[in-house]
Amino acid sequence: LQQAVLATEDRRFYEHGAVDPIGILRALATNLQSGKTVEGGSSISQQVVKNMLLSQEQTVTRKAQELILAILLERNYTKDQILEMYFNTAYFGANATGIAEACHTYYGKAPSDLSLGQASLLAGLLQAPTYYNPLVNYNAAKDRQRIVLAGMTEEGYITKKEAVAAYAETLHLQKNTK
């Protein structure tokens, strides 16, 4: 699950500081090319700050606060601690905040019991949790899962054969309520 999230959300998480200038430039170029916002440039540290301390509003003031607080976060916590915070505060759709709740909601199991297919599907939800909710938009969720698995393959976390098998895997989705 961690590898799926890193491959999808912030490939250079362990290499950059609180902000990833390369990620910001990549997102800016992609968004300019498409004519709309299709990719974010926030690091996982910035997302943790947004999830825990700030609103979701998209203003320059909030982005400036996010930047300062992300720097402070990185000065006071390790990358592993920040990643854990991210997993515990990220929204996964279907009213599930945090990975434990998401695993229970979608699969009725603990994060440690996820298969590669299940983990890659959950990692894909983070970009647009409501849109990619597999209980509502299964085809979009599977399309996004394919992107996550491709990223994991590019990063060397899994082989192409493992990616194909994970994509074909039966996910055993279920809707569990709290």
CSV table of C-alpha atoms in Angstrom, one decimal:
chain,number,residue,atom,x,y,z
A,1,LEU,CA,0.0,0.0,0.0
A,2,GLN,CA,2.8,2.4,0.9
A,3,GLN,CA,4.5,1.7,-2.4
A,4,ALA,CA,1.3,2.2,-4.3
A,5,VAL,CA,0.7,5.6,-2.7
A,6,LEU,CA,4.3,6.7,-3.2
A,7,ALA,CA,4.3,5.7,-6.8
A,8,THR,CA,1.1,7.6,-7.4
A,9,GLU,CA,1.0,10.5,-5.0
A,10,ASP,CA,4.6,11.6,-4.5
A,11,ARG,CA,7.3,9.4,-6.1
A,12,ARG,CA,10.1,11.6,-4.7
A,13,PHE,CA,8.8,11.8,-1.2
A,14,TYR,CA,11.9,10.5,0.5
A,15,GLU,CA,14.2,12.7,-1.8
A,16,HIS,CA,12.7,16.2,-1.4
A,17,GLY,CA,11.9,18.4,1.5
A,18,ALA,CA,8.5,19.7,2.4
A,19,VAL,CA,7.9,20.9,-1.1
A,20,ASP,CA,8.8,19.2,-4.4
A,21,PRO,CA,9.7,21.9,-6.9
A,22,ILE,CA,10.0,19.3,-9.7
A,23,GLY,CA,6.5,18.0,-8.9
A,24,ILE,CA,5.1,21.5,-8.9
A,25,LEU,CA,6.7,22.3,-12.3
A,26,ARG,CA,5.5,19.0,-13.7
A,27,ALA,CA,1.9,19.7,-12.5
A,28,LEU,CA,2.1,23.2,-13.8
A,29,ALA,CA,3.2,22.1,-17.3
A,30,THR,CA,0.5,19.3,-17.4
A,31,ASN,CA,-2.2,21.8,-16.3
A,32,LEU,CA,-1.1,24.4,-18.8
A,33,GLN,CA,-1.0,21.8,-21.6
A,34,SER,CA,-4.5,20.6,-20.8
A,35,GLY,CA,-6.0,24.0,-20.2
A,36,LYS,CA,-7.4,23.1,-16.8
A,37,THR,CA,-6.3,21.7,-13.5
A,38,VAL,CA,-5.8,17.9,-13.9
A,39,GLU,CA,-2.8,17.3,-11.6
A,40,GLY,CA,-1.7,18.6,-8.3
A,41,GLY,CA,1.8,19.4,-7.3
A,42,SER,CA,1.5,19.1,-3.5
A,43,SER,CA,3.9,16.9,-1.7
A,44,ILE,CA,2.5,14.3,0.9
A,45,SER,CA,3.7,16.7,3.6
A,46,GLN,CA,1.7,19.5,2.2
A,47,GLN,CA,-1.3,17.2,1.9
A,48,VAL,CA,-1.0,16.2,5.6
A,49,VAL,CA,-1.0,19.8,6.6
A,50,LYS,CA,-4.0,20.5,4.5
A,51,ASN,CA,-5.9,17.5,5.9
A,52,MET,CA,-5.0,18.1,9.5
A,53,LEU,CA,-4.8,21.9,9.9
A,54,LEU,CA,-6.3,23.8,7.0
A,55,SER,CA,-9.4,24.0,4.9
A,56,GLN,CA,-9.8,22.6,1.4
A,57,GLU,CA,-10.2,26.1,-0.1
A,58,GLN,CA,-7.9,26.8,-3.0
A,59,THR,CA,-6.5,30.3,-2.3
A,60,VAL,CA,-3.1,31.8,-2.4
A,61,THR,CA,-3.3,32.5,1.4
A,62,ARG,CA,-4.1,28.9,2.2
A,63,LYS,CA,-1.3,27.6,-0.1
A,64,ALA,CA,1.2,30.0,1.6
A,65,GLN,CA,0.1,28.7,5.0
A,66,GLU,CA,0.4,25.1,3.7
A,67,LEU,CA,3.9,25.8,2.6
A,68,ILE,CA,5.1,27.2,5.9
A,69,LEU,CA,3.4,24.5,7.9
A,70,ALA,CA,4.8,21.7,5.7
A,71,ILE,CA,8.3,23.0,6.3
A,72,LEU,CA,7.7,23.0,10.1
A,73,LEU,CA,6.2,19.5,9.8
A,74,GLU,CA,9.3,18.2,8.1
A,75,ARG,CA,11.5,19.8,10.7
A,76,ASN,CA,9.7,18.0,13.6
A,77,TYR,CA,8.7,14.6,12.2
A,78,THR,CA,10.4,11.9,10.1
A,79,LYS,CA,9.3,11.0,6.7
A,80,ASP,CA,7.9,7.7,8.0
A,81,GLN,CA,5.9,9.6,10.6
A,82,ILE,CA,4.5,12.0,8.0
A,83,LEU,CA,3.5,9.1,5.8
A,84,GLU,CA,1.7,7.5,8.7
A,85,MET,CA,-0.1,10.8,9.3
A,86,TYR,CA,-1.1,10.9,5.7
A,87,PHE,CA,-2.5,7.4,5.8
A,88,ASN,CA,-4.5,8.3,8.9
A,89,THR,CA,-6.0,11.6,7.6
A,90,ALA,CA,-6.5,11.0,3.9
A,91,TYR,CA,-10.0,10.8,2.6
A,92,PHE,CA,-10.8,7.7,0.5
A,93,GLY,CA,-14.4,8.3,-0.4
A,94,ALA,CA,-17.6,6.6,0.9
A,95,ASN,CA,-17.2,8.6,4.1
A,96,ALA,CA,-14.0,6.8,4.9
A,97,THR,CA,-11.1,8.9,6.4
A,98,GLY,CA,-7.9,7.1,7.1
A,99,ILE,CA,-6.7,3.9,5.7
A,100,ALA,CA,-8.1,1.6,8.5
A,101,GLU,CA,-11.6,3.0,7.9
A,102,ALA,CA,-11.2,2.7,4.1
A,103,CYS,CA,-10.1,-0.9,4.4
A,104,HIS,CA,-13.1,-1.7,6.6
A,105,THR,CA,-15.5,0.3,4.4
A,106,TYR,CA,-14.5,-1.3,1.1
A,107,TYR,CA,-13.1,-4.7,2.1
A,108,GLY,CA,-14.1,-5.4,5.7
A,109,LYS,CA,-10.5,-6.1,6.6
A,110,ALA,CA,-7.4,-4.5,8.1
A,111,PRO,CA,-4.7,-2.7,6.0
A,112,SER,CA,-2.2,-5.5,6.7
A,113,ASP,CA,-4.6,-8.0,5.0
A,114,LEU,CA,-4.9,-6.2,1.7
A,115,SER,CA,-3.9,-7.9,-1.6
A,116,LEU,CA,-1.9,-5.9,-4.2
A,117,GLY,CA,-5.0,-5.4,-6.2
A,118,GLN,CA,-7.0,-4.0,-3.3
A,119,ALA,CA,-4.1,-1.8,-2.1
A,120,SER,CA,-3.6,-0.4,-5.6
A,121,LEU,CA,-7.3,0.4,-6.0
A,122,LEU,CA,-7.3,2.2,-2.6
A,123,ALA,CA,-4.2,4.2,-3.6
A,124,GLY,CA,-5.9,5.3,-6.7
A,125,LEU,CA,-8.8,6.8,-4.8
A,126,LEU,CA,-6.7,9.5,-3.3
A,127,GLN,CA,-6.6,11.7,-6.4
A,128,ALA,CA,-10.4,12.1,-6.5
A,129,PRO,CA,-12.1,9.9,-3.8
A,130,THR,CA,-15.7,10.6,-4.7
A,131,TYR,CA,-15.2,10.2,-8.4
A,132,TYR,CA,-13.1,7.0,-8.1
A,133,ASN,CA,-15.3,5.4,-5.4
A,134,PRO,CA,-15.5,1.8,-6.8
A,135,LEU,CA,-18.9,1.3,-5.2
A,136,VAL,CA,-20.3,4.1,-7.4
A,137,ASN,CA,-17.9,4.3,-10.4
A,138,TYR,CA,-16.2,0.9,-10.7
A,139,ASN,CA,-14.9,1.4,-14.2
A,140,ALA,CA,-13.2,4.7,-13.4
A,141,ALA,CA,-11.7,3.1,-10.2
A,142,LYS,CA,-10.3,0.3,-12.3
A,143,ASP,CA,-8.9,2.7,-14.9
A,144,ARG,CA,-7.2,4.6,-12.0
A,145,GLN,CA,-6.0,1.3,-10.5
A,146,ARG,CA,-4.2,0.5,-13.9
A,147,ILE,CA,-2.4,3.9,-13.6
A,148,VAL,CA,-1.3,3.1,-10.0
A,149,LEU,CA,0.0,-0.4,-11.0
A,150,ALA,CA,1.8,1.1,-14.0
A,151,GLY,CA,3.5,3.6,-11.6
A,152,MET,CA,4.5,0.9,-9.3
A,153,THR,CA,6.0,-1.0,-12.2
A,154,GLU,CA,7.9,2.1,-13.4
A,155,GLU,CA,9.3,2.6,-9.9
A,156,GLY,CA,10.4,-1.0,-9.7
A,157,TYR,CA,8.1,-2.0,-6.8
A,158,ILE,CA,6.4,-4.8,-8.8
A,159,THR,CA,6.9,-6.6,-12.1
A,160,LYS,CA,4.6,-6.2,-15.1
A,161,LYS,CA,3.4,-9.7,-14.5
A,162,GLU,CA,2.5,-8.8,-10.9
A,163,ALA,CA,0.7,-5.7,-12.2
A,164,VAL,CA,-1.4,-7.7,-14.7
A,165,ALA,CA,-2.3,-10.3,-12.0
A,166,ALA,CA,-3.3,-7.5,-9.5
A,167,TYR,CA,-5.4,-5.8,-12.1
A,168,ALA,CA,-7.2,-9.1,-12.9
A,169,GLU,CA,-7.7,-10.0,-9.2
A,170,THR,CA,-11.2,-10.2,-7.8
A,171,LEU,CA,-11.4,-7.4,-5.3
A,172,HIS,CA,-14.2,-8.6,-3.0
A,173,LEU,CA,-15.6,-5.1,-2.6
A,174,GLN,CA,-18.3,-4.6,0.0
A,175,LYS,CA,-19.9,-1.6,1.6
A,176,ASN,CA,-19.4,-1.7,5.3
A,177,THR,CA,-20.9,1.0,7.5
A,178,LYS,CA,-19.4,2.3,10.7
